[in-house]
Amino acid sequence: MDTVGILGGGQLARMLALAAAPLGLRVLVMDTVADACAGQCAPLLVGDYRDEAALAEFAAKAGVATFDFENVPAASAQWLARRIPVYPGPGALAVAQDRLAEKTLFRELGIPVPDFVDVPTREALEAAVARIGTPCILKTRRLGYDGKGQFRIRSTADVGAAWAALGAQAAEVGLILEAFVPFERELSVVAVRGRDGDFRTWPLTENWHVDGVLSASLAPARCEPAIEAQAHAHARALAERLDYTGVFALELFCRDGVLLANELAPRVHNSGHWTIEGAETSQFENHLRAVLGLPLGATRMIGHACMLNWIGAMPDPAPVLREPGGHWHDYGKQARDGRKVGHATLRADTPQALQAALERVGTALERQAQVAPVIERLAG
Ligand code: ATP
Ligand code: MG
Ligand code: MG
């Protein structure tokens, strides 16, 4: 029986472990903390990703390695790749870890991006704000997630505050300034590429964020076929250039009918959680199939799906469980402000039925604000 080693033991590793069981696979998770939530569903090796002894133990037990987060040190991924197959490869991981490298690649491939400038120093920030204009966003090049490591610059008066907030990180993780995009919608394309180059995408997903954290996803996104085709073409170009193996997500802003690439997540993605119940093959199963060199499963949708993230604490499950297409995912984490602790997926055969289910659940859980933009989209 093959053992898939996963670096990182959060909810993504947990859902990969759950998808691995029917395929007859064993999973070994490595994380730096003993209470990593994937450890409830798979054996957990606790160790530092930079510790060669821990990596050696991991490599001795795993036949193939993958990731549940993109910030595994590049040197550790390379160390592992010299011993066991690692998917996606360290090269693809290195690009996706660095906002400057990934945006440069988007541009090279002809994928439109918001204007951006590397910001090594305070003087460079002043010049970058002058060039890009306001509003704009200062972001750490590396290690950011869930909107952390970002500062919105509304006018030039904010430059000092932005540097005070992030300047100390310029030397270690780098900074990048991006134009703020007043987008009409945020979309993502979740895609998978097999070891043999077989490439598939799930239907385009529309996403809503609150304070930089994903709040809700709707699939299929309500948008023109040309937009969807463009998103899929961008994803394919990236996958082929990076010789990518596994699942990834490309986050996009849509403005005036044009797609601008935001970032590439080199892993299964929160905006693809709906695929567990809403697609023929989930992103988790297809990621495992890809890294093992197995044939990929069909990515077609089954009806219409909306995923709602639970941030901070889990709500009462009953209103979702009462829905005929309601599905509950509790990650088994301690409640904590801003933390993703679970999600629900509502699936229905028609947009009208999905809208009605969202109205019932939103009211019962007093989450009207969370479901409102999705309902508005479905109604429009
Ligand atoms: P993730 O958890 O998706 O990895 P992250 O911390 O890497 O998040 P981003 O995806 O860069 O951060 O930004 C989080 C959210 O902030 C975006 O989904 C979008 O809603 C908003 N945002 C980021 N950059 C821009 C931009 N240039 N213009 C407008 N909104 C933006
Ligand atoms: Mg990110
Ligand atoms: Mg993002």
mmCIF file of C-alpha atoms and ligand atoms in Angstrom:
data_model
loop_
_atom_site.group_PDB
_atom_site.id
_atom_site.type_symbol
_atom_site.label_atom_id
_atom_site.label_comp_id
_atom_site.label_asym_id
_atom_site.label_seq_id
_atom_site.Cartn_x
_atom_site.Cartn_y
_atom_site.Cartn_z
ATOM 1 C CA MET A 1 0.000 0.000 0.000
ATOM 2 C CA ASP A 2 1.345 3.418 -0.937
ATOM 3 C CA THR A 3 1.904 6.001 1.776
ATOM 4 C CA VAL A 4 1.397 9.616 0.804
ATOM 5 C CA GLY A 5 3.371 11.982 2.998
ATOM 6 C CA ILE A 6 1.836 15.409 3.530
ATOM 7 C CA LEU A 7 3.874 18.329 4.848
ATOM 8 C CA GLY A 8 1.503 20.455 6.908
ATOM 9 C CA GLY A 9 -1.302 19.066 9.040
ATOM 10 C CA GLY A 10 -4.165 21.540 8.717
ATOM 11 C CA GLN A 11 -7.649 21.011 7.331
ATOM 12 C CA LEU A 12 -6.356 20.519 3.780
ATOM 13 C CA ALA A 13 -4.218 17.576 4.894
ATOM 14 C CA ARG A 14 -7.175 16.303 6.903
ATOM 15 C CA MET A 15 -9.466 16.338 3.851
ATOM 16 C CA LEU A 16 -6.729 14.724 1.738
ATOM 17 C CA ALA A 17 -6.476 11.954 4.358
ATOM 18 C CA LEU A 18 -10.249 11.444 4.260
ATOM 19 C CA ALA A 19 -10.135 11.161 0.457
ATOM 20 C CA ALA A 20 -7.180 8.757 0.606
ATOM 21 C CA ALA A 21 -8.979 5.979 2.472
ATOM 22 C CA PRO A 22 -11.255 4.726 -0.344
ATOM 23 C CA LEU A 23 -8.274 4.668 -2.699
ATOM 24 C CA GLY A 24 -6.578 2.261 -0.302
ATOM 25 C CA LEU A 25 -3.833 4.731 0.517
ATOM 26 C CA ARG A 26 -2.086 5.388 3.787
ATOM 27 C CA VAL A 27 -1.270 8.950 4.743
ATOM 28 C CA LEU A 28 1.505 10.288 6.960
ATOM 29 C CA VAL A 29 1.222 13.896 8.029
ATOM 30 C CA MET A 30 4.079 16.022 9.286
ATOM 31 C CA ASP A 31 3.471 19.202 11.236
ATOM 32 C CA THR A 32 5.314 21.326 13.760
ATOM 33 C CA VAL A 33 2.534 21.046 16.363
ATOM 34 C CA ALA A 34 1.116 17.948 18.045
ATOM 35 C CA ASP A 35 -2.505 19.136 17.872
ATOM 36 C CA ALA A 36 -2.544 19.657 14.069
ATOM 37 C CA CYS A 37 -6.112 18.765 13.073
ATOM 38 C CA ALA A 38 -5.109 16.273 10.357
ATOM 39 C CA GLY A 39 -3.620 14.212 13.178
ATOM 40 C CA GLN A 40 -7.170 13.188 14.121
ATOM 41 C CA CYS A 41 -7.498 11.384 10.767
ATOM 42 C CA ALA A 42 -3.980 10.167 9.989
ATOM 43 C CA PRO A 43 -0.688 9.339 11.746
ATOM 44 C CA LEU A 44 1.135 12.544 12.620
ATOM 45 C CA LEU A 45 4.878 13.083 12.758
ATOM 46 C CA VAL A 46 5.732 16.151 14.806
ATOM 47 C CA GLY A 47 8.881 17.931 13.719
ATOM 48 C CA ASP A 48 10.413 21.038 12.275
ATOM 49 C CA TYR A 49 10.442 21.190 8.455
ATOM 50 C CA ARG A 50 14.088 22.308 8.592
ATOM 51 C CA ASP A 51 15.153 19.412 10.794
ATOM 52 C CA GLU A 52 16.919 16.804 8.638
ATOM 53 C CA ALA A 53 16.320 14.001 11.136
ATOM 54 C CA ALA A 54 12.560 14.644 11.057
ATOM 55 C CA LEU A 55 12.564 14.933 7.261
ATOM 56 C CA ALA A 56 14.567 11.715 7.004
ATOM 57 C CA GLU A 57 12.005 9.867 9.131
ATOM 58 C CA PHE A 58 9.235 11.305 6.950
ATOM 59 C CA ALA A 59 11.017 10.298 3.739
ATOM 60 C CA ALA A 60 11.684 6.789 5.056
ATOM 61 C CA LYS A 61 7.965 6.215 5.645
ATOM 62 C CA ALA A 62 6.406 8.040 2.689
ATOM 63 C CA GLY A 63 6.535 6.797 -0.889
ATOM 64 C CA VAL A 64 5.653 10.216 -2.283
ATOM 65 C CA ALA A 65 5.328 13.675 -0.719
ATOM 66 C CA THR A 66 2.978 16.593 -1.163
ATOM 67 C CA PHE A 67 1.967 19.717 0.760
ATOM 68 C CA ASP A 68 -1.015 21.171 2.546
ATOM 69 C CA PHE A 69 0.529 24.643 2.590
ATOM 70 C CA GLU A 70 2.886 26.510 0.290
ATOM 71 C CA ASN A 71 5.317 27.822 2.866
ATOM 72 C CA VAL A 72 7.371 24.714 3.415
ATOM 73 C CA PRO A 73 10.988 25.975 3.217
ATOM 74 C CA ALA A 74 12.219 25.561 -0.376
ATOM 75 C CA ALA A 75 15.419 23.906 0.884
ATOM 76 C CA SER A 76 13.370 21.258 2.708
ATOM 77 C CA ALA A 77 11.305 20.518 -0.396
ATOM 78 C CA GLN A 78 14.537 20.153 -2.403
ATOM 79 C CA TRP A 79 16.108 17.932 0.264
ATOM 80 C CA LEU A 80 13.070 15.652 0.122
ATOM 81 C CA ALA A 81 12.930 15.676 -3.670
ATOM 82 C CA ARG A 82 16.428 14.173 -3.786
ATOM 83 C CA ARG A 83 15.072 11.167 -1.860
ATOM 84 C CA ILE A 84 11.417 10.640 -2.825
ATOM 85 C CA PRO A 85 9.116 12.019 -5.523
ATOM 86 C CA VAL A 86 7.644 15.381 -4.447
ATOM 87 C CA TYR A 87 4.559 16.850 -6.140
ATOM 88 C CA PRO A 88 4.198 19.646 -7.012
ATOM 89 C CA GLY A 89 7.942 19.893 -7.593
ATOM 90 C CA PRO A 90 10.164 22.289 -5.639
ATOM 91 C CA GLY A 91 10.500 24.541 -8.697
ATOM 92 C CA ALA A 92 6.746 25.169 -8.947
ATOM 93 C CA LEU A 93 6.557 25.606 -5.182
ATOM 94 C CA ALA A 94 9.350 28.198 -5.224
ATOM 95 C CA VAL A 95 7.487 30.327 -7.797
ATOM 96 C CA ALA A 96 4.168 30.115 -5.942
ATOM 97 C CA GLN A 97 5.828 31.004 -2.615
ATOM 98 C CA ASP A 98 6.902 34.396 -3.883
ATOM 99 C CA ARG A 99 4.362 36.964 -5.045
ATOM 100 C CA LEU A 100 7.028 38.734 -7.107
ATOM 101 C CA ALA A 101 8.091 35.547 -8.909
ATOM 102 C CA GLU A 102 4.528 34.419 -9.584
ATOM 103 C CA LYS A 103 3.379 37.799 -10.879
ATOM 104 C CA THR A 104 6.459 38.012 -13.091
ATOM 105 C CA LEU A 105 5.570 34.591 -14.498
ATOM 106 C CA PHE A 106 1.922 35.621 -15.067
ATOM 107 C CA ARG A 107 3.173 38.561 -17.086
ATOM 108 C CA GLU A 108 5.595 36.428 -19.062
ATOM 109 C CA LEU A 109 2.734 34.106 -20.000
ATOM 110 C CA GLY A 110 0.570 37.026 -21.128
ATOM 111 C CA ILE A 111 -1.790 36.676 -18.167
ATOM 112 C CA PRO A 112 -2.890 40.182 -17.128
ATOM 113 C CA VAL A 113 -1.953 41.205 -13.557
ATOM 114 C CA PRO A 114 -2.537 44.265 -11.402
ATOM 115 C CA ASP A 115 0.443 46.617 -11.722
ATOM 116 C CA PHE A 116 3.146 45.641 -9.193
ATOM 117 C CA VAL A 117 6.581 46.760 -8.011
ATOM 118 C CA ASP A 118 9.217 45.118 -5.811
ATOM 119 C CA VAL A 119 9.743 47.155 -2.620
ATOM 120 C CA PRO A 120 13.102 46.485 -0.950
ATOM 121 C CA THR A 121 13.349 49.790 0.963
ATOM 122 C CA ARG A 122 11.329 52.695 2.342
ATOM 123 C CA GLU A 123 12.564 54.898 -0.544
ATOM 124 C CA ALA A 124 11.445 52.240 -3.005
ATOM 125 C CA LEU A 125 8.003 52.284 -1.379
ATOM 126 C CA GLU A 126 7.678 56.047 -1.894
ATOM 127 C CA ALA A 127 8.674 55.659 -5.540
ATOM 128 C CA ALA A 128 6.389 52.662 -6.017
ATOM 129 C CA VAL A 129 3.355 54.496 -4.591
ATOM 130 C CA ALA A 130 4.117 57.433 -6.866
ATOM 131 C CA ARG A 131 4.277 55.091 -9.864
ATOM 132 C CA ILE A 132 1.285 52.862 -9.112
ATOM 133 C CA GLY A 133 -0.917 55.516 -7.517
ATOM 134 C CA THR A 134 -3.451 55.073 -4.743
ATOM 135 C CA PRO A 135 -5.259 53.049 -3.586
ATOM 136 C CA CYS A 136 -2.722 50.246 -3.541
ATOM 137 C CA ILE A 137 -1.742 47.334 -1.312
ATOM 138 C CA LEU A 138 1.617 46.590 0.265
ATOM 139 C CA LYS A 139 2.071 42.830 0.758
ATOM 140 C CA THR A 140 4.809 40.574 2.033
ATOM 141 C CA ARG A 141 6.257 38.623 -0.897
ATOM 142 C CA ARG A 142 6.368 35.423 1.131
ATOM 143 C CA LEU A 143 4.464 33.734 3.955
ATOM 144 C CA GLY A 144 1.192 35.700 3.768
ATOM 145 C CA TYR A 145 -2.148 33.909 3.921
ATOM 146 C CA ASP A 146 -5.748 34.806 4.773
ATOM 147 C CA GLY A 147 -4.925 38.463 4.102
ATOM 148 C CA LYS A 148 -2.150 38.522 6.738
ATOM 149 C CA GLY A 149 0.962 40.536 5.904
ATOM 150 C CA GLN A 150 -0.941 43.165 3.905
ATOM 151 C CA PHE A 151 -1.485 46.894 4.337
ATOM 152 C CA ARG A 152 -3.927 48.931 2.265
ATOM 153 C CA ILE A 153 -2.609 52.334 1.281
ATOM 154 C CA ARG A 154 -5.559 54.635 0.630
ATOM 155 C CA SER A 155 -3.564 57.821 0.050
ATOM 156 C CA THR A 156 0.085 58.893 0.165
ATOM 157 C CA ALA A 157 -0.519 59.888 3.811
ATOM 158 C CA ASP A 158 -0.629 56.135 4.642
ATOM 159 C CA VAL A 159 2.886 55.388 3.382
ATOM 160 C CA GLY A 160 4.517 55.904 6.803
ATOM 161 C CA ALA A 161 1.976 53.644 8.513
ATOM 162 C CA ALA A 162 2.406 50.974 5.837
ATOM 163 C CA TRP A 163 6.183 50.975 6.318
ATOM 164 C CA ALA A 164 5.777 50.933 10.104
ATOM 165 C CA ALA A 165 3.513 47.884 9.770
ATOM 166 C CA LEU A 166 5.536 45.829 7.284
ATOM 167 C CA GLY A 167 8.917 47.514 6.733
ATOM 168 C CA ALA A 168 10.681 45.355 9.313
ATOM 169 C CA GLN A 169 9.877 42.318 7.153
ATOM 170 C CA ALA A 170 11.377 43.772 3.962
ATOM 171 C CA ALA A 171 14.777 42.127 4.480
ATOM 172 C CA GLU A 172 13.526 38.670 5.457
ATOM 173 C CA VAL A 173 10.447 37.981 3.328
ATOM 174 C CA GLY A 174 10.450 40.880 0.864
ATOM 175 C CA LEU A 175 7.631 43.289 0.044
ATOM 176 C CA ILE A 176 5.634 44.017 -3.087
ATOM 177 C CA LEU A 177 3.311 46.904 -3.880
ATOM 178 C CA GLU A 178 0.236 46.146 -5.980
ATOM 179 C CA ALA A 179 -2.395 48.354 -7.543
ATOM 180 C CA PHE A 180 -5.761 47.972 -5.822
ATOM 181 C CA VAL A 181 -8.257 46.438 -8.261
ATOM 182 C CA PRO A 182 -11.853 47.646 -7.884
ATOM 183 C CA PHE A 183 -13.083 44.301 -9.174
ATOM 184 C CA GLU A 184 -16.682 43.370 -9.927
ATOM 185 C CA ARG A 185 -16.074 39.835 -8.800
ATOM 186 C CA GLU A 186 -13.464 37.474 -7.541
ATOM 187 C CA LEU A 187 -13.149 34.136 -9.266
ATOM 188 C CA SER A 188 -10.916 31.140 -8.951
ATOM 189 C CA VAL A 189 -10.116 28.262 -11.172
ATOM 190 C CA VAL A 190 -9.189 25.030 -9.468
ATOM 191 C CA ALA A 191 -7.261 22.758 -11.791
ATOM 192 C CA VAL A 192 -5.382 19.479 -11.742
ATOM 193 C CA ARG A 193 -2.564 18.161 -13.871
ATOM 194 C CA GLY A 194 -1.460 14.531 -13.809
ATOM 195 C CA ARG A 195 2.094 13.261 -13.976
ATOM 196 C CA ASP A 196 1.425 12.435 -17.625
ATOM 197 C CA GLY A 197 0.304 15.990 -18.416
ATOM 198 C CA ASP A 198 -3.446 15.250 -18.402
ATOM 199 C CA PHE A 199 -5.020 18.612 -17.463
ATOM 200 C CA ARG A 200 -8.517 19.264 -16.108
ATOM 201 C CA THR A 201 -10.365 22.140 -14.488
ATOM 202 C CA TRP A 202 -13.435 22.259 -12.323
ATOM 203 C CA PRO A 203 -16.080 24.806 -13.282
ATOM 204 C CA LEU A 204 -15.159 28.374 -12.398
ATOM 205 C CA THR A 205 -15.968 29.428 -8.824
ATOM 206 C CA GLU A 206 -16.990 32.867 -7.573
ATOM 207 C CA ASN A 207 -15.614 33.858 -4.174
ATOM 208 C CA TRP A 208 -16.441 36.436 -1.531
ATOM 209 C CA HIS A 209 -13.852 37.496 1.056
ATOM 210 C CA VAL A 210 -14.358 39.324 4.345
ATOM 211 C CA ASP A 211 -11.283 41.023 5.831
ATOM 212 C CA GLY A 212 -9.069 39.114 3.385
ATOM 213 C CA VAL A 213 -10.474 35.697 4.397
ATOM 214 C CA LEU A 214 -12.680 33.572 2.133
ATOM 215 C CA SER A 215 -16.272 33.671 3.353
ATOM 216 C CA ALA A 216 -18.333 32.009 0.591
ATOM 217 C CA SER A 217 -17.860 30.289 -2.766
ATOM 218 C CA LEU A 218 -20.428 29.621 -5.486
ATOM 219 C CA ALA A 219 -20.035 27.096 -8.284
ATOM 220 C CA PRO A 220 -20.555 27.266 -11.118
ATOM 221 C CA ALA A 221 -19.808 30.996 -11.207
ATOM 222 C CA ARG A 222 -22.428 32.999 -13.092
ATOM 223 C CA CYS A 223 -20.321 34.399 -15.889
ATOM 224 C CA GLU A 224 -19.920 34.355 -19.621
ATOM 225 C CA PRO A 225 -18.458 31.238 -21.228
ATOM 226 C CA ALA A 226 -15.672 33.381 -22.722
ATOM 227 C CA ILE A 227 -14.509 34.384 -19.235
ATOM 228 C CA GLU A 228 -14.503 30.795 -18.092
ATOM 229 C CA ALA A 229 -12.571 29.719 -21.189
ATOM 230 C CA GLN A 230 -10.025 32.483 -20.560
ATOM 231 C CA ALA A 231 -9.567 31.429 -16.915
ATOM 232 C CA HIS A 232 -9.066 27.820 -17.923
ATOM 233 C CA ALA A 233 -6.545 28.816 -20.602
ATOM 234 C CA HIS A 234 -4.552 30.849 -18.054
ATOM 235 C CA ALA A 235 -4.528 27.892 -15.651
ATOM 236 C CA ARG A 236 -3.377 25.518 -18.367
ATOM 237 C CA ALA A 237 -0.579 27.844 -19.483
ATOM 238 C CA LEU A 238 0.698 28.043 -15.893
ATOM 239 C CA ALA A 239 0.461 24.300 -15.294
ATOM 240 C CA GLU A 240 2.372 23.547 -18.469
ATOM 241 C CA ARG A 241 5.078 26.150 -17.901
ATOM 242 C CA LEU A 242 5.638 24.907 -14.333
ATOM 243 C CA ASP A 243 5.380 21.242 -15.400
ATOM 244 C CA TYR A 244 2.947 21.088 -12.518
ATOM 245 C CA THR A 245 1.681 17.880 -10.938
ATOM 246 C CA GLY A 246 -1.326 17.991 -8.607
ATOM 247 C CA VAL A 247 -4.135 20.406 -7.842
ATOM 248 C CA PHE A 248 -3.687 24.165 -7.757
ATOM 249 C CA ALA A 249 -5.902 27.230 -7.705
ATOM 250 C CA LEU A 250 -5.501 30.416 -9.674
ATOM 251 C CA GLU A 251 -7.210 33.367 -7.954
ATOM 252 C CA LEU A 252 -8.553 36.004 -10.338
ATOM 253 C CA PHE A 253 -10.177 39.414 -10.234
ATOM 254 C CA CYS A 254 -12.751 40.180 -12.917
ATOM 255 C CA ARG A 255 -13.039 43.799 -13.965
ATOM 256 C CA ASP A 256 -14.811 45.108 -17.079
ATOM 257 C CA GLY A 257 -14.820 41.625 -18.542
ATOM 258 C CA VAL A 258 -11.031 41.239 -18.085
ATOM 259 C CA LEU A 259 -9.410 38.720 -15.770
ATOM 260 C CA LEU A 260 -6.428 39.814 -13.678
ATOM 261 C CA ALA A 261 -4.426 37.147 -11.864
ATOM 262 C CA ASN A 262 -4.027 37.623 -8.103
ATOM 263 C CA GLU A 263 -2.136 34.553 -6.938
ATOM 264 C CA LEU A 264 -1.412 30.909 -7.525
ATOM 265 C CA ALA A 265 -2.004 28.487 -4.642
ATOM 266 C CA PRO A 266 0.111 25.363 -5.270
ATOM 267 C CA ARG A 267 -2.219 22.980 -3.437
ATOM 268 C CA VAL A 268 -5.826 22.043 -2.904
ATOM 269 C CA HIS A 269 -7.713 25.256 -2.206
ATOM 270 C CA ASN A 270 -10.481 26.533 0.020
ATOM 271 C CA SER A 271 -12.484 27.669 -3.034
ATOM 272 C CA GLY A 272 -12.511 24.022 -4.194
ATOM 273 C CA HIS A 273 -14.036 22.509 -1.051
ATOM 274 C CA TRP A 274 -17.424 22.384 -2.752
ATOM 275 C CA THR A 275 -16.032 19.696 -5.082
ATOM 276 C CA ILE A 276 -16.318 17.111 -2.275
ATOM 277 C CA GLU A 277 -20.072 16.904 -2.758
ATOM 278 C CA GLY A 278 -20.579 19.057 -5.848
ATOM 279 C CA ALA A 279 -18.344 17.367 -8.416
ATOM 280 C CA GLU A 280 -17.900 13.905 -9.839
ATOM 281 C CA THR A 281 -14.365 13.807 -8.389
ATOM 282 C CA SER A 282 -13.243 16.097 -5.573
ATOM 283 C CA GLN A 283 -10.099 18.214 -5.668
ATOM 284 C CA PHE A 284 -8.721 16.071 -2.829
ATOM 285 C CA GLU A 285 -9.191 12.777 -4.640
ATOM 286 C CA ASN A 286 -7.792 14.162 -7.891
ATOM 287 C CA HIS A 287 -4.767 15.611 -6.118
ATOM 288 C CA LEU A 288 -3.985 12.161 -4.707
ATOM 289 C CA ARG A 289 -4.584 10.525 -8.080
ATOM 290 C CA ALA A 290 -2.239 13.061 -9.693
ATOM 291 C CA VAL A 291 0.639 12.669 -7.244
ATOM 292 C CA LEU A 292 0.404 8.874 -7.494
ATOM 293 C CA GLY A 293 0.301 8.876 -11.285
ATOM 294 C CA LEU A 294 -3.225 7.383 -11.369
ATOM 295 C CA PRO A 295 -5.804 8.360 -14.017
ATOM 296 C CA LEU A 296 -7.601 11.605 -13.106
ATOM 297 C CA GLY A 297 -11.326 11.608 -12.356
ATOM 298 C CA ALA A 298 -13.962 13.665 -14.145
ATOM 299 C CA THR A 299 -14.303 17.212 -12.808
ATOM 300 C CA ARG A 300 -17.866 17.872 -13.947
ATOM 301 C CA MET A 301 -20.289 19.405 -11.467
ATOM 302 C CA ILE A 302 -23.331 17.772 -9.986
ATOM 303 C CA GLY A 303 -25.823 20.646 -9.827
ATOM 304 C CA HIS A 304 -25.055 23.909 -8.046
ATOM 305 C CA ALA A 305 -23.031 24.325 -4.882
ATOM 306 C CA CYS A 306 -22.264 26.974 -2.301
ATOM 307 C CA MET A 307 -19.597 26.631 0.348
ATOM 308 C CA LEU A 308 -19.753 28.704 3.529
ATOM 309 C CA ASN A 309 -16.622 29.012 5.657
ATOM 310 C CA TRP A 310 -16.899 28.945 9.424
ATOM 311 C CA ILE A 311 -14.377 31.347 10.901
ATOM 312 C CA GLY A 312 -13.563 31.555 14.615
ATOM 313 C CA ALA A 313 -16.114 29.078 15.978
ATOM 314 C CA MET A 314 -18.452 26.392 14.626
ATOM 315 C CA PRO A 315 -22.141 27.318 14.409
ATOM 316 C CA ASP A 316 -25.021 24.955 15.207
ATOM 317 C CA PRO A 317 -24.894 22.174 12.577
ATOM 318 C CA ALA A 318 -28.622 21.350 12.683
ATOM 319 C CA PRO A 319 -29.901 23.883 10.101
ATOM 320 C CA VAL A 320 -27.376 22.632 7.525
ATOM 321 C CA LEU A 321 -27.899 18.964 8.379
ATOM 322 C CA ARG A 322 -31.666 19.404 7.907
ATOM 323 C CA GLU A 323 -31.135 20.521 4.297
ATOM 324 C CA PRO A 324 -31.462 17.753 1.706
ATOM 325 C CA GLY A 325 -28.240 18.945 0.055
ATOM 326 C CA GLY A 326 -26.531 20.102 3.250
ATOM 327 C CA HIS A 327 -23.055 18.830 4.181
ATOM 328 C CA TRP A 328 -21.050 19.593 7.306
ATOM 329 C CA HIS A 329 -17.289 19.728 7.781
ATOM 330 C CA ASP A 330 -15.927 20.283 11.278
ATOM 331 C CA TYR A 331 -12.122 20.355 11.217
ATOM 332 C CA GLY A 332 -11.851 19.420 14.903
ATOM 333 C CA LYS A 333 -9.980 22.608 15.766
ATOM 334 C CA GLN A 334 -10.102 24.742 18.885
ATOM 335 C CA ALA A 335 -12.156 27.895 18.365
ATOM 336 C CA ARG A 336 -9.966 30.960 17.853
ATOM 337 C CA ASP A 337 -10.601 34.397 16.398
ATOM 338 C CA GLY A 338 -10.042 34.507 12.632
ATOM 339 C CA ARG A 339 -9.285 30.779 12.368
ATOM 340 C CA LYS A 340 -10.915 28.575 9.735
ATOM 341 C CA VAL A 341 -12.584 25.902 11.869
ATOM 342 C CA GLY A 342 -14.962 24.279 9.385
ATOM 343 C CA HIS A 343 -17.252 24.766 6.427
ATOM 344 C CA ALA A 344 -20.627 23.728 5.064
ATOM 345 C CA THR A 345 -21.559 22.942 1.494
ATOM 346 C CA LEU A 346 -25.115 23.307 0.221
ATOM 347 C CA ARG A 347 -25.803 21.485 -3.021
ATOM 348 C CA ALA A 348 -28.958 21.658 -5.115
ATOM 349 C CA ASP A 349 -30.180 20.692 -8.559
ATOM 350 C CA THR A 350 -31.210 24.225 -9.529
ATOM 351 C CA PRO A 351 -30.032 27.759 -8.681
ATOM 352 C CA GLN A 352 -33.507 28.467 -7.249
ATOM 353 C CA ALA A 353 -33.313 25.517 -4.863
ATOM 354 C CA LEU A 354 -29.794 26.548 -3.805
ATOM 355 C CA GLN A 355 -31.004 30.083 -3.155
ATOM 356 C CA ALA A 356 -33.887 28.820 -1.000
ATOM 357 C CA ALA A 357 -31.529 26.602 1.010
ATOM 358 C CA LEU A 358 -29.140 29.535 1.571
ATOM 359 C CA GLU A 359 -32.027 31.703 2.753
ATOM 360 C CA ARG A 360 -33.133 29.065 5.275
ATOM 361 C CA VAL A 361 -29.626 28.400 6.582
ATOM 362 C CA GLY A 362 -28.669 32.089 6.659
ATOM 363 C CA THR A 363 -31.748 32.917 8.722
ATOM 364 C CA ALA A 364 -31.489 29.953 11.080
ATOM 365 C CA LEU A 365 -27.812 30.640 11.821
ATOM 366 C CA GLU A 366 -28.193 34.433 11.752
ATOM 367 C CA ARG A 367 -25.608 34.516 8.977
ATOM 368 C CA GLN A 368 -27.678 36.683 6.645
ATOM 369 C CA ALA A 369 -24.698 38.892 5.810
ATOM 370 C CA GLN A 370 -22.592 35.888 4.830
ATOM 371 C CA VAL A 371 -25.177 34.398 2.462
ATOM 372 C CA ALA A 372 -26.499 37.718 1.077
ATOM 373 C CA PRO A 373 -24.005 38.244 -1.784
ATOM 374 C CA VAL A 374 -24.466 34.660 -2.962
ATOM 375 C CA ILE A 375 -28.249 34.968 -2.874
ATOM 376 C CA GLU A 376 -28.015 38.226 -4.783
ATOM 377 C CA ARG A 377 -25.906 36.554 -7.473
ATOM 378 C CA LEU A 378 -28.258 33.580 -7.739
ATOM 379 C CA ALA A 379 -31.294 35.857 -7.926
ATOM 380 C CA GLY A 380 -29.695 38.148 -10.516
HETATM 381 P P1 ATP B 1 -5.084 33.452 0.650
HETATM 382 O O1 ATP B 1 -5.658 33.041 1.960
HETATM 383 O O2 ATP B 1 -6.077 33.437 -0.489
HETATM 384 O O3 ATP B 1 -3.782 32.782 0.313
HETATM 385 P P2 ATP B 1 -3.496 35.880 0.826
HETATM 386 O O4 ATP B 1 -3.155 36.278 2.204
HETATM 387 O O5 ATP B 1 -2.461 35.215 -0.001
HETATM 388 O O6 ATP B 1 -4.825 35.010 0.847
HETATM 389 P P3 ATP B 1 -4.486 37.642 -1.271
HETATM 390 O O7 ATP B 1 -5.177 36.562 -1.989
HETATM 391 O O8 ATP B 1 -3.403 38.367 -1.953
HETATM 392 O O9 ATP B 1 -3.970 37.208 0.165
HETATM 393 O O10 ATP B 1 -5.544 38.736 -0.785
HETATM 394 C C1 ATP B 1 -6.669 38.372 -0.001
HETATM 395 C C2 ATP B 1 -7.879 39.099 -0.535
HETATM 396 O O11 ATP B 1 -7.685 40.535 -0.458
HETATM 397 C C3 ATP B 1 -8.150 38.841 -1.996
HETATM 398 O O12 ATP B 1 -8.847 37.631 -2.195
HETATM 399 C C4 ATP B 1 -8.962 40.085 -2.359
HETATM 400 O O13 ATP B 1 -10.275 39.990 -1.862
HETATM 401 C C5 ATP B 1 -8.218 41.168 -1.605
HETATM 402 N N1 ATP B 1 -7.136 41.706 -2.446
HETATM 403 C C6 ATP B 1 -5.859 41.275 -2.503
HETATM 404 N N2 ATP B 1 -5.136 41.951 -3.407
HETATM 405 C C7 ATP B 1 -5.969 42.826 -3.972
HETATM 406 C C8 ATP B 1 -5.836 43.836 -5.000
HETATM 407 N N3 ATP B 1 -4.667 44.056 -5.603
HETATM 408 N N4 ATP B 1 -6.943 44.564 -5.324
HETATM 409 C C9 ATP B 1 -8.124 44.354 -4.697
HETATM 410 N N5 ATP B 1 -8.313 43.450 -3.729
HETATM 411 C C10 ATP B 1 -7.263 42.686 -3.367
HETATM 412 MG MG MG B 2 -2.264 33.364 -0.747
HETATM 413 MG MG MG B 3 -5.564 34.669 -2.020
#
